[in-house]
XYZ file of C-alpha atoms in Angstrom:
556
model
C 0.000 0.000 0.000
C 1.210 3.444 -0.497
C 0.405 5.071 2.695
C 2.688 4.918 5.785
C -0.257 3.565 7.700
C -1.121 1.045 5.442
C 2.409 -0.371 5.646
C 2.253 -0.682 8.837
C -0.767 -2.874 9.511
C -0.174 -4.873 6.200
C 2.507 -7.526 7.440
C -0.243 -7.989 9.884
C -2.142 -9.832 7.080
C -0.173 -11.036 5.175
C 0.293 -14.582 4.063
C 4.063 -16.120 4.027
C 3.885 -17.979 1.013
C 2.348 -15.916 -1.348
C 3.469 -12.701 0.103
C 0.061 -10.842 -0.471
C -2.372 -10.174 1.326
C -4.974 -13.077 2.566
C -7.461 -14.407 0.139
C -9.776 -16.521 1.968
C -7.450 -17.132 5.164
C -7.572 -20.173 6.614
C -5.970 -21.375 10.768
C -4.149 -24.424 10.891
C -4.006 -26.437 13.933
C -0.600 -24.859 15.368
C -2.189 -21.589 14.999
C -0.703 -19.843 12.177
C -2.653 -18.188 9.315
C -2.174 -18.488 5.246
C -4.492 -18.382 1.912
C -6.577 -21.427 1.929
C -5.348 -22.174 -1.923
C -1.616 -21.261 -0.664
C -1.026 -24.310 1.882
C -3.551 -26.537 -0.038
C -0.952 -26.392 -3.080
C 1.925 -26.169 -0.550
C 0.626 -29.762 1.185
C -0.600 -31.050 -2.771
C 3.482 -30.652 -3.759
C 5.267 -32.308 -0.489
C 4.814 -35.919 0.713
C 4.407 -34.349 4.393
C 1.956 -32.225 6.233
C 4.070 -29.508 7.714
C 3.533 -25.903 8.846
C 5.881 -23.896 6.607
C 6.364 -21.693 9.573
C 6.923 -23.600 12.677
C 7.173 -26.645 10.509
C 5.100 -28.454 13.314
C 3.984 -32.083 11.408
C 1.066 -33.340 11.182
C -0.383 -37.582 10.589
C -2.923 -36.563 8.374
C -3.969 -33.759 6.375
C -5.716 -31.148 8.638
C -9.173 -30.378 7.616
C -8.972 -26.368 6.710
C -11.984 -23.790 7.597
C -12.018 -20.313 6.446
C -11.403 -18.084 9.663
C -13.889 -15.752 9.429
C -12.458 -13.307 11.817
C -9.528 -12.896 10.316
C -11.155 -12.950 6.838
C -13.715 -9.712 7.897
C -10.445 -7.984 9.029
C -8.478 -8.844 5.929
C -11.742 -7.094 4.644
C -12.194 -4.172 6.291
C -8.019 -3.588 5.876
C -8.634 -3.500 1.815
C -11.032 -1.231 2.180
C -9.649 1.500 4.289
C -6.580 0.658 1.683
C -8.854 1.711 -1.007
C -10.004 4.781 0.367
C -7.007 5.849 1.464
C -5.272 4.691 -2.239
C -8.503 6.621 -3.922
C -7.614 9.921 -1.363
C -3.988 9.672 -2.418
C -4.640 9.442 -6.132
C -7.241 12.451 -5.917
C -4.488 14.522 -3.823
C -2.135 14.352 -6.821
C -2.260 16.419 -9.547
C -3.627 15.711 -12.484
C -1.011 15.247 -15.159
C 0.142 18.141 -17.249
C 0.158 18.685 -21.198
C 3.950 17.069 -22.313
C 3.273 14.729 -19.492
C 2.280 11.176 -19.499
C -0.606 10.128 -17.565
C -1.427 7.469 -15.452
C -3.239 4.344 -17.611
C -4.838 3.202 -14.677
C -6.442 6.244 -12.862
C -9.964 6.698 -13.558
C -11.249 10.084 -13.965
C -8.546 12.229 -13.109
C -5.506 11.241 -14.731
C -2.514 11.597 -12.543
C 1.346 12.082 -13.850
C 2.773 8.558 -14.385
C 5.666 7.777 -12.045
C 7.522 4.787 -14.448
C 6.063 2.932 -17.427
C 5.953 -1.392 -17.628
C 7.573 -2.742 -20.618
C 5.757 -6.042 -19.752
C 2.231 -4.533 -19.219
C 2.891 -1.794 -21.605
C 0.970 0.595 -18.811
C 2.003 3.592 -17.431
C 1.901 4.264 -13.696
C 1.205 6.653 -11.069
C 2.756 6.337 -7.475
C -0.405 4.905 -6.311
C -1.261 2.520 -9.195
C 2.436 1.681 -9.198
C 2.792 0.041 -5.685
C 1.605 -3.138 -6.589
C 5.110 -3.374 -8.922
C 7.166 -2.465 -6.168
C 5.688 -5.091 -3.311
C 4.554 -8.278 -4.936
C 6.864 -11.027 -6.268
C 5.832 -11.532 -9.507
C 5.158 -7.910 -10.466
C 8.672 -6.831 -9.160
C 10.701 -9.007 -11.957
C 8.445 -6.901 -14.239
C 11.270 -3.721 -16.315
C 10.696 0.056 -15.041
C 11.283 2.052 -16.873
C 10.803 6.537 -16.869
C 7.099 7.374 -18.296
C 7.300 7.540 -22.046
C 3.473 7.296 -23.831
C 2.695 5.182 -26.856
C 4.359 2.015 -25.507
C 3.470 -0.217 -27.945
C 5.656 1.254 -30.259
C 8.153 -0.561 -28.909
C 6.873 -3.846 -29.504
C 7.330 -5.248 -32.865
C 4.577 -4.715 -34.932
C 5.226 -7.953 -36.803
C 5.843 -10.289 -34.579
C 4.363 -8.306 -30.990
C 7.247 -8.727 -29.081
C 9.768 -6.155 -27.323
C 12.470 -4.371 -29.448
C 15.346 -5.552 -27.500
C 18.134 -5.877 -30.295
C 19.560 -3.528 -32.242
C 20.177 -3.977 -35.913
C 23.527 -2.733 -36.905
C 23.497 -3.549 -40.050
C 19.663 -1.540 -40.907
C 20.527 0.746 -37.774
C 16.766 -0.071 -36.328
C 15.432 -1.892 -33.326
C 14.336 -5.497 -33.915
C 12.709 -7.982 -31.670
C 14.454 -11.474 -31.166
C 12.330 -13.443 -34.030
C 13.492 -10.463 -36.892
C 17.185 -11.782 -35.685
C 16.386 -14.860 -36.893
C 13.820 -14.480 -39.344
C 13.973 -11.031 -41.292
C 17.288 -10.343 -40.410
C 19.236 -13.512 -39.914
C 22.036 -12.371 -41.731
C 22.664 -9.034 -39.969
C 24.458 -8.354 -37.065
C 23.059 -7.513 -33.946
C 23.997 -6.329 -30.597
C 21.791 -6.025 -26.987
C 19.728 -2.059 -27.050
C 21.334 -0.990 -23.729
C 24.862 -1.692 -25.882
C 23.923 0.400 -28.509
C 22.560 2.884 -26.278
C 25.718 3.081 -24.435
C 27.722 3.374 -27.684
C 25.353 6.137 -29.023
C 25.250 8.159 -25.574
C 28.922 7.980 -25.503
C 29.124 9.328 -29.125
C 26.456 12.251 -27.856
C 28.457 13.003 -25.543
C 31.637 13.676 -27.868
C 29.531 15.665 -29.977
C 28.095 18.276 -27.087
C 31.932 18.431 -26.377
C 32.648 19.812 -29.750
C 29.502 21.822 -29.633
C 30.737 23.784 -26.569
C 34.172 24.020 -27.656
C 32.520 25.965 -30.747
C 30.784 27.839 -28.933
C 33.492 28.791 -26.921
C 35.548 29.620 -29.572
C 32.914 32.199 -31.062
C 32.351 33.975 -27.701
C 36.399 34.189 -27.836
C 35.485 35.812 -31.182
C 32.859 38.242 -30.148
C 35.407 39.957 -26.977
C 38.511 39.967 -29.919
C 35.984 42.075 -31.881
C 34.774 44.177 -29.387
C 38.552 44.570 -28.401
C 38.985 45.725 -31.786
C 35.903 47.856 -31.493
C 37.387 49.433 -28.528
C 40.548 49.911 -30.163
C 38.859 51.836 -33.594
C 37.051 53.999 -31.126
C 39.629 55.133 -29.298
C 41.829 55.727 -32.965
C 39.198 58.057 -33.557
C 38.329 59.283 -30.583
C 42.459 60.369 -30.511
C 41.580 61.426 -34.221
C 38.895 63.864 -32.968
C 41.033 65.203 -30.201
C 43.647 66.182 -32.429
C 41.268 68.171 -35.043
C 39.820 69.980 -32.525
C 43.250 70.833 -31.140
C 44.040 71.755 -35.024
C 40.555 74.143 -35.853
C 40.186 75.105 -32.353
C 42.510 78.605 -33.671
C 40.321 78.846 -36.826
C 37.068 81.384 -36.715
C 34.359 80.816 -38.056
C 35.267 80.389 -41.364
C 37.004 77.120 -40.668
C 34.153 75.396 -38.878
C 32.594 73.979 -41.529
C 36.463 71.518 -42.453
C 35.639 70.687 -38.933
C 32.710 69.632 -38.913
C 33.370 67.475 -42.163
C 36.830 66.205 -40.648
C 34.504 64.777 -37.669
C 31.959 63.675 -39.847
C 33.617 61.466 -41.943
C 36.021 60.078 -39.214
C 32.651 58.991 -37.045
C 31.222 57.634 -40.478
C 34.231 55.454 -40.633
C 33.787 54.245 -36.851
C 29.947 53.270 -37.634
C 30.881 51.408 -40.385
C 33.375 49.713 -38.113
C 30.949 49.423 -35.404
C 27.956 48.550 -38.043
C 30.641 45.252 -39.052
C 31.414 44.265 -35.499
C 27.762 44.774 -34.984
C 26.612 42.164 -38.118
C 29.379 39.881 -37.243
C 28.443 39.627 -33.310
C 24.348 38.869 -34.291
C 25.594 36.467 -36.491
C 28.193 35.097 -34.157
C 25.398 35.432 -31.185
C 22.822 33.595 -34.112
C 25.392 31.054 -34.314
C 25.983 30.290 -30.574
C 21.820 30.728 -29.950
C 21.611 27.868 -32.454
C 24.280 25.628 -31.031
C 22.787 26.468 -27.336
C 19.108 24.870 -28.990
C 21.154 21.755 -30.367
C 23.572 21.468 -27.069
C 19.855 21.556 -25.214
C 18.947 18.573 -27.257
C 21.926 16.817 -27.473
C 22.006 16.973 -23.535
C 18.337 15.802 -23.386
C 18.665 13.167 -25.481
C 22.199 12.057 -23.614
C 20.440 11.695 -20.542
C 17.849 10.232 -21.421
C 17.518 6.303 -19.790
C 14.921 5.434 -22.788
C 17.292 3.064 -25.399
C 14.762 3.608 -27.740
C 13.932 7.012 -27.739
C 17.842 7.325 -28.215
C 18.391 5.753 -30.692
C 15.199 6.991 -32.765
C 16.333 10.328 -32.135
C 20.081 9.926 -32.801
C 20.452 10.347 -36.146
C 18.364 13.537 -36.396
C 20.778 15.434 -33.922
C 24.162 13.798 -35.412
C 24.223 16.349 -38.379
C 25.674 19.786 -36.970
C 23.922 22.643 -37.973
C 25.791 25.013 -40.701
C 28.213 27.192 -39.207
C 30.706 29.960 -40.450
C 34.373 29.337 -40.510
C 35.480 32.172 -38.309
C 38.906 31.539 -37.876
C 39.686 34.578 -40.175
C 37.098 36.956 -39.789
C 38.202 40.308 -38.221
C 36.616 43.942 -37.710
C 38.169 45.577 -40.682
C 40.087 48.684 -38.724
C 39.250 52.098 -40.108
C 42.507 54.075 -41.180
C 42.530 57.822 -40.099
C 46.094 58.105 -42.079
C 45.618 61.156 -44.499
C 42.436 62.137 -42.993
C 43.090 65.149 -40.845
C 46.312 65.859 -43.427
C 43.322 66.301 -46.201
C 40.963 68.396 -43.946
C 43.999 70.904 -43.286
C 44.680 71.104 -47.183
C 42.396 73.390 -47.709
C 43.358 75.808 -45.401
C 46.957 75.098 -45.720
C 48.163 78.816 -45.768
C 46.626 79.441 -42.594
C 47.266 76.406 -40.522
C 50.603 76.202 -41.924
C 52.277 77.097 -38.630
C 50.165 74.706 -36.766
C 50.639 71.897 -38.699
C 54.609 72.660 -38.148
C 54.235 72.924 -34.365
C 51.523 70.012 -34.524
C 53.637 67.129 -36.662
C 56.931 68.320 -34.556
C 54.770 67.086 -31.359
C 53.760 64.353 -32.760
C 57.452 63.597 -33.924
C 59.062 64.705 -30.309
C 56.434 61.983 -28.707
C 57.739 59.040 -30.979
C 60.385 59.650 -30.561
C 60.419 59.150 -26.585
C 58.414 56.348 -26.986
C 60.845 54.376 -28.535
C 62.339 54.341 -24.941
C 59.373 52.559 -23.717
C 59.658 50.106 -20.804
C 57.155 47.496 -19.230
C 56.785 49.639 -15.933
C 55.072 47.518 -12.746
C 54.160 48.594 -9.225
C 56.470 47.192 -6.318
C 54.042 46.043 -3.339
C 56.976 46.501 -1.039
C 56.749 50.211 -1.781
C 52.627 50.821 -1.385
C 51.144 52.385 1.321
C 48.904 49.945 3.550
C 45.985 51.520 2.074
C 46.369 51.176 -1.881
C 45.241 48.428 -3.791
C 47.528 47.113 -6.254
C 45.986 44.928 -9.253
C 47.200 41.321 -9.465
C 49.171 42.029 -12.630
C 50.591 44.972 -10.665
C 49.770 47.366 -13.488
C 47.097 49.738 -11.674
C 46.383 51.329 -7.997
C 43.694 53.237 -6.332
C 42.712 54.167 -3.147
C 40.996 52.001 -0.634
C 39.621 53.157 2.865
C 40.455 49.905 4.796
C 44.545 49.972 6.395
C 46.427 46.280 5.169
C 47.761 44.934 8.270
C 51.522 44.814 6.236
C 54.629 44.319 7.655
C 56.845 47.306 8.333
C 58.796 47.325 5.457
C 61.680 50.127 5.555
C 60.795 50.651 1.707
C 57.117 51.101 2.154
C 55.638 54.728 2.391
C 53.688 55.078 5.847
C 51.861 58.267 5.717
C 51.473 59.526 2.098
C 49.330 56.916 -0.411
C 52.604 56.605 -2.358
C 54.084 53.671 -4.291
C 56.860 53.495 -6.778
C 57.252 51.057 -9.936
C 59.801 47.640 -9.354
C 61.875 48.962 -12.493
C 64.784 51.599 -12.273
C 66.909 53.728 -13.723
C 70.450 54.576 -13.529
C 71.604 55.072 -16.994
C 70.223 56.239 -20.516
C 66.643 56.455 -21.052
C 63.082 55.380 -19.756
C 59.357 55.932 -20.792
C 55.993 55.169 -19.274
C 52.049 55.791 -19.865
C 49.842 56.064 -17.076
C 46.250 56.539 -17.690
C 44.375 59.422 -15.474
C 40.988 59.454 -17.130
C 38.291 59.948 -14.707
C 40.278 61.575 -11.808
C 39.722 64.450 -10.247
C 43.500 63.889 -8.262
C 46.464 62.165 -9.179
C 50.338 63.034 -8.762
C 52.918 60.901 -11.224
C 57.048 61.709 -12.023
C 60.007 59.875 -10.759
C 61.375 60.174 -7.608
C 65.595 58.820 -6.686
C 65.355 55.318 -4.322
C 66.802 57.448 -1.192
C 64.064 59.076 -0.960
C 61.875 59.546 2.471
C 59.075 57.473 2.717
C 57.853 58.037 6.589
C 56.130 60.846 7.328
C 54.729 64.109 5.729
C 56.670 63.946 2.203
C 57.454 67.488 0.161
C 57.154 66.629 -3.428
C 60.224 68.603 -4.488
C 63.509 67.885 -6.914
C 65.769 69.160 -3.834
C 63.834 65.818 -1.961
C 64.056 63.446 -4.572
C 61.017 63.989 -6.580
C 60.499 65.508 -9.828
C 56.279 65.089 -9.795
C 53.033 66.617 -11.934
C 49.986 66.300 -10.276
C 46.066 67.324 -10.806
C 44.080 68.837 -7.839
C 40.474 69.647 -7.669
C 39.664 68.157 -11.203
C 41.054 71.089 -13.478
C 44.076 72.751 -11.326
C 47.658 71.121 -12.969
C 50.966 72.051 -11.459
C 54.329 71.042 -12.034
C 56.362 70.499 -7.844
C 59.355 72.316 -8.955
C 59.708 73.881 -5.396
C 58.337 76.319 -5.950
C 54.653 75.037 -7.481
C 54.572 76.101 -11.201
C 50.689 76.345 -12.475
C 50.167 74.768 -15.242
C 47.859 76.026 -18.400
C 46.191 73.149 -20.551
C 44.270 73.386 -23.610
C 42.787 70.280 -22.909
C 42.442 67.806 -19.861
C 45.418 64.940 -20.611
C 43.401 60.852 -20.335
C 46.727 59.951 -20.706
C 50.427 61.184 -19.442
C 53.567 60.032 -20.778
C 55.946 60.397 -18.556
C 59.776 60.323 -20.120
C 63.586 60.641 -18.967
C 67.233 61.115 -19.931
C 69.116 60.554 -17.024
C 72.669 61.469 -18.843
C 70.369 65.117 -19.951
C 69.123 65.750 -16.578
C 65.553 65.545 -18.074
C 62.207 64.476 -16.971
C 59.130 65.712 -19.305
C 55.611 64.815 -19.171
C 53.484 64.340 -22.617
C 49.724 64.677 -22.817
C 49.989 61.581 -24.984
C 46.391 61.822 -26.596
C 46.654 65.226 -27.561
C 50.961 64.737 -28.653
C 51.109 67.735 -26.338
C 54.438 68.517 -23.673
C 52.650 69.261 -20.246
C 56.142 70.344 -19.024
C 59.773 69.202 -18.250
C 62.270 69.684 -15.579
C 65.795 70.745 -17.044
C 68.957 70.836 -15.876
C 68.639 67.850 -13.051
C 71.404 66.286 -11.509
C 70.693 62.466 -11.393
C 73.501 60.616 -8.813
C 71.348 57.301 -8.185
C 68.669 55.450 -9.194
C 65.155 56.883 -10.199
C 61.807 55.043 -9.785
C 58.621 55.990 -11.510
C 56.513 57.515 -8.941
C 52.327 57.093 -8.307
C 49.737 58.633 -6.187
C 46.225 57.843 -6.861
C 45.533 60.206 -4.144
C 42.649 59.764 -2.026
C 39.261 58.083 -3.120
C 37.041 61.246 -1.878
C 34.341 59.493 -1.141
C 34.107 57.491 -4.212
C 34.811 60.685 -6.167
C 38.427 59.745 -6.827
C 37.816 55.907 -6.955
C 39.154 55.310 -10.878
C 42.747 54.094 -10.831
C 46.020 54.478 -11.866
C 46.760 52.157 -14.704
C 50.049 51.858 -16.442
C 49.568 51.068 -20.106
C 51.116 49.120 -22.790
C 52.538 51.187 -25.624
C 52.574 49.849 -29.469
C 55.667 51.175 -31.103
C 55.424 54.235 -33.139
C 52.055 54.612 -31.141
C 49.531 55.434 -28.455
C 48.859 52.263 -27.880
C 45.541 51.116 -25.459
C 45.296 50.707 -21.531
C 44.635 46.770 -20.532
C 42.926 46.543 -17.272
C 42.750 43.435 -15.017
């Protein structure tokens, strides 16, 4: 029975030999209780009259009378199991639409629990219990709930599809071995099923590895996205720093200068943009087939397997994107053209603006992979894992007390030095309203109030209040930008005695300190400054440079 209760009064009544409950019980003379037909073919097969429990003989065969109080119990017990079976089943919930119903319930259909393959019916937990407690009925094969299951009986010979053809690739029963088929080969369903699930398995494998590889795909082309915007978003910057001079009569080349170089990043962006819905078409696709192929894989049903297989073997088209790539748009020529037409009047800019440009190539060729030295960093800056950026933090690093590390000021310096020839380094300051960079000699103090001065040791830039740039030549020199640097080069000559800072976006000098008198090594120097509340919360980050170029920050 299913219900606890039931169990519990059921051994009470039930008879040894056939393991069910009593059907016309019967008392023997020792006292013990069984089905009247159960010990009459239990004496009928052995040459002795014995009790099979107590095994208490007897001379002759005991005359057997139905025990009538036992038999009204045994009565009233199927009913309340009835009642309580029919409360159960009417509990439940009816089954679903996609689900397979109960072949047994009446009215209500309830959601099958497991389907027969010997009574080809379906089961609910209620209507199932008989397949889980009697003898016979538990030899019988459970199997999930699938509906139509006569479709996997034969329908020649009406007997279970247990083989597998390999030679027709189709399930067979044991008489189309030997009759249709006698000349085929054949192996056991659950066999074949293993070898198939084993093959679906290999093929979800490759499916995710594709769609792995086009998700790889999608970031390289919004990396190269991000790397055409900020071309022209340098692009812009420099026009403007071009026509900016020009009255009105120039606005106009302007206008068409930034017209055409933000037509050439929407075409960009309108190619990324096609190839990523096709890319995210592609992976949306293999997502539906992985969602089948995982289905089917785990699916326990050898035939609904292996009728399904070969639909989901073929792999949907796909694109070969191995070579694919965001066509870059080229700015080369574009600005040069714009300033054509005016070249009379801009001539003197374009002088001072290409010897910039020149001056800031130059330096960069003296480029070096600059990282931040933990050691150095005061207990409440966060350094990146790759050591390549720092901002503030408000909680104090219990740290040991290195004699390196800065203890008052939220200073840190890089690992590299320099004590000979020439350096160069590009720190990104977008998004700060403070920030203080430079170089600064290793015997410098770093406990206590600091005074960022050459005389100490430090030969700094730094931006306060979001617009106010001054150079700490001791005393403060105010600086005067035309525009607001994203980016600062920072560059040295140690055998010059020179330290200048770029605006690298713009190909602008921000300033330089002359005439220094370098005896040791020099470290670049950082200050994020203080977070203000969140205000001042972007970081420091030191960024690659491409040769002959701007390059791009990489954060991590």
């Amino acid at each position: 029975m299913s219900a606890a209760s039931c169990l519990l009064s059921e051994d009470q009544f039930l008879c040894c030999i056939c393991l069910d409950v009593f059907t016309d019980p019967v008392s023997t003379p020792c006292g013990h209780n069984f089905c009247k037909n159960c010990i009459n073919e239990h004496w009928n097969s052995n040459d002795q009259y014995l009790c099979p429990l107590c095994k208490k003989g007897f001379c002759r065969r005991p005359e057997l009378h139905i025990n009538t109080f036992i038999s009204e119990m045994v009565s009233q017990f199927r009913q309340e199991a009835q009642q309580k079976a029919s409360s159960s089943s009417s509990e439940q919930q009816a089954a679903k639409p996609g689900e397979v119903p109960c072949d047994v319930c009446t009215g209500t259909k309830v959601k099958a629990l497991k389907s027969c393959l010997v009574c080809l019916t379906s089961y609910c937990e209620t209507h199932l219990e008989p397949h889980l407690t009697t003898l016979g009925l538990k030899r019988h094969q459970l199997m999930d709930p699938v509906e139509n299951l006569e479709d996997r009986m034969c329908k020649k010979h009406d007997k279970p599809l247990e083989l597998f053809c390999t030679t027709d690739q189709t399930c067979v029963c044991t008489l189309c071995s030997v009759l249709d088929h006698k000349t085929h080969e054949f192996v056991p369903l659950k066999e074949e099923y293993e070898g198939k699930k084993a093959e679906l398995g290999k093929t979800e494998a490759e499916i995710q590895k594709m769609i792995q590889k086009r998700r790889l795909k999608i970031q390289k082309i919004k990396h190269s996205v991000d790397l055409s915007k900020e071309a022209a978003d340098r692009e812009k910057a420099r026009g403007v720093q071009v026509f900016t001079a020009l009255k009105e009569s120039v606005e106009r080349s302007l206008n068409e200068l930034i017209e055409t170089i933000e037509e050439k990043q929407r075409t960009t962006e309108k190619q990324a943009e096609d190839f990523i819905k096709e890319l995210k078409q592609e992976i949306s696709e293999l997502k539906k087939r992985s969602s089948e192929v995982v289905k089917l894989s785990h699916s326990e049903d050898h035939f609904y397997l292996l009728e399904n297989f070969l639909s989901l073997k073929a792999a949907p088209p796909t694109k070969d994107w191995t070579e694919v790539s965001v066509r870059l748009s080229s700015y080369d020529g574009t600005l040069v053209k714009a300033v054509a037409q005016l070249e009379e009047t801009l001539s003197k800019q374009m002088k001072k603006l290409v010897k910039a440009e020149a001056e800031l190539k130059r330096v960069q060729q003296y480029a070096v992979n600059v990282t931040l030295d933990p050691d150095t960093a005061h207990p409440k800056l966060i350094l990146s894992k790759n050591k390549k950026q720092v901002n503030h933090g408000d909680v104090l690093k219990n740290l040991p007390n290195n004699p390196k590390r800065f203890s008052h000021c939220v200073f840190v310096l890089g690992k590299q030095s320099l004590s000979t020839g020439r350096f160069y380094f590009e720190v990104q300051v977008k998004e700060k309203t403070k920030w203080t960079l430079g170089v600064a000699r290793q015997s410098i103090n770093r406990k206590g109030n600091i005074k960022l001065r050459p005389r100490d040791g430090f030969w700094t830039i730094w931006l306060r209040n979001g617009n106010e740039y001054s150079a700490n030549s001791g005393p403060t020199v105010r600086l005067s930008l035309k525009s607001r640097p994203q980016k600062v080069g920072v560059f040295v000559d140690y055998e010059e005695g020179l330290v200048s800072f770029y605006d690298v976006d713009a190909a602008a000098l921000i300033y330089s300190f002359t005439g220094c008198s370098f005896t040791e090594k020099l470290y670049p120097f950082f200050s994020p400054c203080l977070n203000d509340g969140g205000k001042n919360s972007a970081p420091l980050i030191i960024c690659p440079i491409s040769a002959g170029s701007t390059g791009a920050c990489i954060t991590q």
